[in-house]
Coordinates of C-alpha atoms and ligand atoms in Angstrom, one line a residue:
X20 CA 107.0 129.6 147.5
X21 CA 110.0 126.8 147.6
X22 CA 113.2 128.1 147.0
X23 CA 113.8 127.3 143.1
X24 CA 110.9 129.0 142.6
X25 CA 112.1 131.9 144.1
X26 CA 115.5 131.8 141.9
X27 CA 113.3 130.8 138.8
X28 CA 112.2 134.5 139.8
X29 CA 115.2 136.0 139.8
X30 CA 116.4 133.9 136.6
X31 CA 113.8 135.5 134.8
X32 CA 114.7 139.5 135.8
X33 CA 118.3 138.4 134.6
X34 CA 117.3 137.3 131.4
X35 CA 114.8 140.1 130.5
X36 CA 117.3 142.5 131.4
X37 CA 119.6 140.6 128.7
X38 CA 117.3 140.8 126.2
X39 CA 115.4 137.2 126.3
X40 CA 112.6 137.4 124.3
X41 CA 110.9 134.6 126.7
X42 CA 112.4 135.4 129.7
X43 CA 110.0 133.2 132.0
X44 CA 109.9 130.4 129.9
X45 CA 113.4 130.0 129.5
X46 CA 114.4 130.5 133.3
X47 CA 111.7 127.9 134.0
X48 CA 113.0 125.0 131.1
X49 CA 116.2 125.5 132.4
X50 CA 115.4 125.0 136.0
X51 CA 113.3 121.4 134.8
X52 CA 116.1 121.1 133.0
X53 CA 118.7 121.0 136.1
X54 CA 116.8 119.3 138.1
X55 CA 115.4 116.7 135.9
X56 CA 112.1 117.1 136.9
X57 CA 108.9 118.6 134.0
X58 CA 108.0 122.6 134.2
X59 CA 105.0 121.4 135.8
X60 CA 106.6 120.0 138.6
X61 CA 109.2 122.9 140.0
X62 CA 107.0 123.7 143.0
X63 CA 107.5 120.1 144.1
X64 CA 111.6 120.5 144.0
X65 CA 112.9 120.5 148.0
X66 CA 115.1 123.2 149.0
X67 CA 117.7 120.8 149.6
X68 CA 117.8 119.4 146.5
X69 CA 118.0 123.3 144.7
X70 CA 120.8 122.6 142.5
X71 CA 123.5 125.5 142.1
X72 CA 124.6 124.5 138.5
X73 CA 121.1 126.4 137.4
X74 CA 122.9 129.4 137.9
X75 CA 126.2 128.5 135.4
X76 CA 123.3 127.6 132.9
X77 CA 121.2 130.7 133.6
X78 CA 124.4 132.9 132.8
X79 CA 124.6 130.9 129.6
X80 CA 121.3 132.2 128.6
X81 CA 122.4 135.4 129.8
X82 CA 125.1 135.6 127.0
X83 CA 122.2 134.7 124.7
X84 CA 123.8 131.1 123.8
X85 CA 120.7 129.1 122.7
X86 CA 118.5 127.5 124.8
X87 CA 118.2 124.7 123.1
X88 CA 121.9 124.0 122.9
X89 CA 122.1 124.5 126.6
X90 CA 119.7 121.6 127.2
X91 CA 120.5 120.0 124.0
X92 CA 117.1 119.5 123.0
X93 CA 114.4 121.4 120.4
X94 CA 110.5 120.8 120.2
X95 CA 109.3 120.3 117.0
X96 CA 105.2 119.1 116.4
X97 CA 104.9 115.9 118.1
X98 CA 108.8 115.7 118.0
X99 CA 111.7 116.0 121.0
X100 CA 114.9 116.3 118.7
X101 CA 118.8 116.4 119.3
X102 CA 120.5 119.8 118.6
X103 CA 123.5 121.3 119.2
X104 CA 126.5 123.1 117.6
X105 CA 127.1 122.4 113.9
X106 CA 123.1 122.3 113.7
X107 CA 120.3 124.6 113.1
X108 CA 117.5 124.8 115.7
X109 CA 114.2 124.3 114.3
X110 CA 111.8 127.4 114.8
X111 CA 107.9 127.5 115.8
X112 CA 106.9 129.2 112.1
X113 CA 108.5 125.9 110.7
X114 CA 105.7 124.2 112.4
X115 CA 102.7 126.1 110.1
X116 CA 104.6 125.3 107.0
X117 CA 104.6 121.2 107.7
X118 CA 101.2 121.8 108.5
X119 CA 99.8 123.0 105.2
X120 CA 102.1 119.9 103.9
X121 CA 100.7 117.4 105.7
X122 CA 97.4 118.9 104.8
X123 CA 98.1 119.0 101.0
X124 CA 99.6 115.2 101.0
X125 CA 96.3 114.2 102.4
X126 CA 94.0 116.2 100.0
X127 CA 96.4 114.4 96.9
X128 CA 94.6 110.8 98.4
X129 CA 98.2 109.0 97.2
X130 CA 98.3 105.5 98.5
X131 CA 102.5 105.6 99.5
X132 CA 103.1 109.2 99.1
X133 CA 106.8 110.3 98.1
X134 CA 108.1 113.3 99.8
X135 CA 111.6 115.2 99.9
X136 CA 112.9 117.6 102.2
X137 CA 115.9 119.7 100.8
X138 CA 118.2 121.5 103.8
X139 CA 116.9 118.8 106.6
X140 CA 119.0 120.1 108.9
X141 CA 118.0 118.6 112.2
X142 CA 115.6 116.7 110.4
X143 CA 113.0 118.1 111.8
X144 CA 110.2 118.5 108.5
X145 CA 111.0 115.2 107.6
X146 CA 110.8 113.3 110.9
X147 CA 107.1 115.2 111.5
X148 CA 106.1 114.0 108.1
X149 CA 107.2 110.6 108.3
X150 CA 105.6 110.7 112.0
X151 CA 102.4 112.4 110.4
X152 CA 101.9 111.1 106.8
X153 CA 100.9 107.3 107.2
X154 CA 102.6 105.3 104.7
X155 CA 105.0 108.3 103.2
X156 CA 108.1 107.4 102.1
X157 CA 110.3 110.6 102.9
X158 CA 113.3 111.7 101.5
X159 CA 115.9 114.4 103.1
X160 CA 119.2 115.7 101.8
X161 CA 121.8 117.9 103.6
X162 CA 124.9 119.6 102.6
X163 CA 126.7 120.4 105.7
X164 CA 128.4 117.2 107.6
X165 CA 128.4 119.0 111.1
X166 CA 124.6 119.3 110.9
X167 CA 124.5 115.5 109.5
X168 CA 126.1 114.6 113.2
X169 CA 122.8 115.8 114.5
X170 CA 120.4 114.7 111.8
X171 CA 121.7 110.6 112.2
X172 CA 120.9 111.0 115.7
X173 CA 117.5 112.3 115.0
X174 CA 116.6 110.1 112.4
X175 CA 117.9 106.2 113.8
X176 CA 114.9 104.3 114.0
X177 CA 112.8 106.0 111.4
X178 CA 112.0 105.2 108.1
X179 CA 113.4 108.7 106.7
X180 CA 116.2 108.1 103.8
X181 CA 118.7 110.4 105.0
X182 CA 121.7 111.4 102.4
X183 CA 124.2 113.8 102.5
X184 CA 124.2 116.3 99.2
X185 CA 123.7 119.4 97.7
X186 CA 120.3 120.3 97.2
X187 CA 120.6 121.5 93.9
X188 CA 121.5 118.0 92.3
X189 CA 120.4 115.8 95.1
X190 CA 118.4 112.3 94.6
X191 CA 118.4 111.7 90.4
X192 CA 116.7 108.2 91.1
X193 CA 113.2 110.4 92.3
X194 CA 113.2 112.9 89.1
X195 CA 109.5 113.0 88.3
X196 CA 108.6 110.7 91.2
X197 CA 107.3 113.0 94.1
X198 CA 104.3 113.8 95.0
X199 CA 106.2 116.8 97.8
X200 CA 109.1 119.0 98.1
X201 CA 109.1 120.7 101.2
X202 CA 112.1 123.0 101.8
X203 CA 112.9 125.8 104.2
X204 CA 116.4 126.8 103.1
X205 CA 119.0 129.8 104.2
X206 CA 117.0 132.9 103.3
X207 CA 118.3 135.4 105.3
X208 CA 119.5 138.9 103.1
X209 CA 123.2 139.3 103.9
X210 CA 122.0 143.2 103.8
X211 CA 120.1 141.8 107.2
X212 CA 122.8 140.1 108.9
X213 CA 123.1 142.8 111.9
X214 CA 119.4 142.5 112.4
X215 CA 119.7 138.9 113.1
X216 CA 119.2 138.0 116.7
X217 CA 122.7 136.9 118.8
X218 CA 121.0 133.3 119.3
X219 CA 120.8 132.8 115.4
X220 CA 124.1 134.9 114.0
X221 CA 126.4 133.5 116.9
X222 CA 125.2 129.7 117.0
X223 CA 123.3 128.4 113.9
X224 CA 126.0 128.1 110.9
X225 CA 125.8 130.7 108.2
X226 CA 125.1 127.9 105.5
X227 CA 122.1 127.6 107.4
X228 CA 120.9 131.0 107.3
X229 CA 122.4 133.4 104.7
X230 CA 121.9 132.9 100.7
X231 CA 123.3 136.1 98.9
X232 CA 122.4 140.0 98.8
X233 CA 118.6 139.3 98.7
X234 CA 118.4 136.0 100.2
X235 CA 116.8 134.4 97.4
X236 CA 120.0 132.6 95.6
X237 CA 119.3 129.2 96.6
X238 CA 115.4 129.4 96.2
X239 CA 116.2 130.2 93.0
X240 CA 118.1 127.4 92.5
X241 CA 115.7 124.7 94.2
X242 CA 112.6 126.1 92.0
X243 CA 114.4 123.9 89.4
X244 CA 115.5 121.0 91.9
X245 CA 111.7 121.2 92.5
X246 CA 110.4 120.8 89.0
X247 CA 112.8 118.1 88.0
X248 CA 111.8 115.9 91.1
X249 CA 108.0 116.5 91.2
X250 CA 105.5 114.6 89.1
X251 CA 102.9 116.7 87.1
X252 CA 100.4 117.9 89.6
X253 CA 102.8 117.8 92.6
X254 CA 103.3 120.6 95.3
X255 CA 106.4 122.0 96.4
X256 CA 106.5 124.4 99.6
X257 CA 109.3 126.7 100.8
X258 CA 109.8 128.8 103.7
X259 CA 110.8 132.6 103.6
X260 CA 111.7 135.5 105.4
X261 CA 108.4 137.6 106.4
X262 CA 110.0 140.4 103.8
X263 CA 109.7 138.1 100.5
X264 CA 106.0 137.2 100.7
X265 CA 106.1 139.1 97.2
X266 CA 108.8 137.7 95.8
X267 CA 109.1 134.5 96.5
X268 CA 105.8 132.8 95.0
X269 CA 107.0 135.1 91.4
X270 CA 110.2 132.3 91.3
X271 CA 107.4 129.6 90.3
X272 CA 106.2 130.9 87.5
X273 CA 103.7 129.8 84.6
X274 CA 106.3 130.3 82.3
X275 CA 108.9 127.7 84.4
X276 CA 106.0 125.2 84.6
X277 CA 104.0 125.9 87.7
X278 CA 100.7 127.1 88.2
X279 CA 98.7 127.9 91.5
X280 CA 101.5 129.8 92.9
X281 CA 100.5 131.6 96.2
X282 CA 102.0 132.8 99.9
X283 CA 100.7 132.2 103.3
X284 CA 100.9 133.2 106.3
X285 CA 102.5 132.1 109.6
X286 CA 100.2 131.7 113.2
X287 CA 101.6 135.5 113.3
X288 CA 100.1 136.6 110.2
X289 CA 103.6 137.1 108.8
X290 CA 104.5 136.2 105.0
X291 CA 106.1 132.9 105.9
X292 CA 105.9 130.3 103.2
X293 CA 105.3 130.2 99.3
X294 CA 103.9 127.4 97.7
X295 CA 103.4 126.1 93.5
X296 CA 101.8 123.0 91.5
X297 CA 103.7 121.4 88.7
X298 CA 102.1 122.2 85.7
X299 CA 100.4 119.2 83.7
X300 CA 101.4 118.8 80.0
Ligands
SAM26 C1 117.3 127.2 107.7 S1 118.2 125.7 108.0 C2 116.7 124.6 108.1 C3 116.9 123.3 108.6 C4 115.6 122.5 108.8 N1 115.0 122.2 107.5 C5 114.7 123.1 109.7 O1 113.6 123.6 109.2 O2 114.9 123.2 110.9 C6 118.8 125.4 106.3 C7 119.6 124.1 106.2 O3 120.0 124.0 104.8 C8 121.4 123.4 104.7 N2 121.9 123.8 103.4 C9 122.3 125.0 103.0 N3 122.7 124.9 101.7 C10 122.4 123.6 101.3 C11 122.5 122.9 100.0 N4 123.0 123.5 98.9 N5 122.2 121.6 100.0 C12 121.7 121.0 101.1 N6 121.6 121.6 102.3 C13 121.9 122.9 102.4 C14 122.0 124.1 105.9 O4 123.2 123.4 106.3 C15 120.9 124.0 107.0 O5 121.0 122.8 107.7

């Protein structure tokens, strides 16, 4: 065994006994990291060329600060984005949610589909359906101008229209236009806020995670952005905590316009996103 290897070893035992969830992982995506090199190639790393700084950035880690703000980097589908502070890191269940969307903008056969993401953040559901959807034209609005540092990064060179808004009355010139909403806003219950791992309550922004008592406020609020921007037949979809499976699809009801309401699951079999049709008249 070369020596990185070895301290990739010990990386790990330091971060499991801290409480990282991925302990392995992490210690070895830090050590590629450091030594510029893929995971695939530590064994390959000379002794000589073991780099001390992996131990400043294992501490880091230790002290649960993100490790995607360490290496400034997040994984997203097909996508290698720029994150940091001011920004929230895009999660893994995010990834089953743009997946029933990029299956639903396929099964409307729309020759230029028109799709909006409200809360990019990152960017992240908009850049994978730009990347995913031929010919979509994609949308994204964002509130918070320390995340829109991050987002313009992410999204030079692509054709996603990028504006900085509220949600709520964001992009008048699409009312009735779009074929897609996709959303996954704050949704966190401020009831839950102790519950919420160090990585997400120390480092992503509260704007990003907390909408009132139950966590619902802004959902409740987008169900109408939603309506007003889709055309009849549309689809919106919105991510939720794996508590409001039964609640969430209830906000689009027949009686607001929407029919086909339903939840899904995440690749954990968790309630994870709700989706709705716009009624026809
Ligand atoms: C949970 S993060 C999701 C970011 C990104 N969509 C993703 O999946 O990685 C929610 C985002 O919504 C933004 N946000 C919160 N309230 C907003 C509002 N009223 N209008 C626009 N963006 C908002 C936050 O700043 C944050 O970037």
């Amino acid at each position: 065994m070369n020596l990185l290897l070895a301290e990739v070893a010990q990386a790990t035992q330091r971060l499991a006994d801290a409480g990282v969830p991925s302990p392995r992982t992490d210690a070895e995506e830090l050590a590629a990291f450091v030594h510029g090199v893929k995971r695939g190639e530590l064994h390959s790393v000379k002794d000589s060329d073991f780099d001390a700084r992996y131990w400043e950035v294992i501490a880091r880690r230790e002290a649960r600060e993100p490790l995607q703000h360490i290496t400034g980097r997040a994984y997203f589908r097909y996508l290698e984005l720029q994150v940091g502070p001011g920004v929230f890191v895009p999660r893994p269940e995010t990834e089953s949610v743009v997946g029933w969307a990029i299956d639903a903008v396929r099964a409307m056969d729309v020759v230029e589909p028109c799709i909006v993401d409200l809360c990019t953040g990152s960017g992240a559901i908009a850049l994978a359906l730009a990347q995913e959807v031929p010919r979509s034209r994609v949308h994204a609005v964002e509130l918070s101008e320390d995340a829109l540092k991050w987002t313009r990064k992410n999204v030079e060179g692509s054709r996603v229209d990028l504006r900085q808004g509220n949600a709520l009355t964001a992009f008048p010139d699409l009312d009735g236009l779009v074929d897609l909403v996709i959303t996954n806003p704050p949704y966190i219950p401020l009831t839950e806020w102790e519950y919420v791992a160090p990585e997400a309550r120390d480092y992503d922004p509260d704007l990003a995670l907390f909408s009132g008592e139950d966590g619902l406020d802004l959902i409740r609020g987008l169900e109408r952005t939603a309506h007003r921007l889709l055309r009849p037949g549309g689809v919106v979809v919105v991510e939720h905590a794996d508590t409001q499976g039964g609640q969430v699809p209830w906000i689009f009801a027949e009686d607001r316009g929407w029919t086909d309401a339903a939840d899904h699951p995440d690749l954990n079999n968790r309630p994870r996103f709700a989706t709705a049709r716009k009624a026809l008249p």
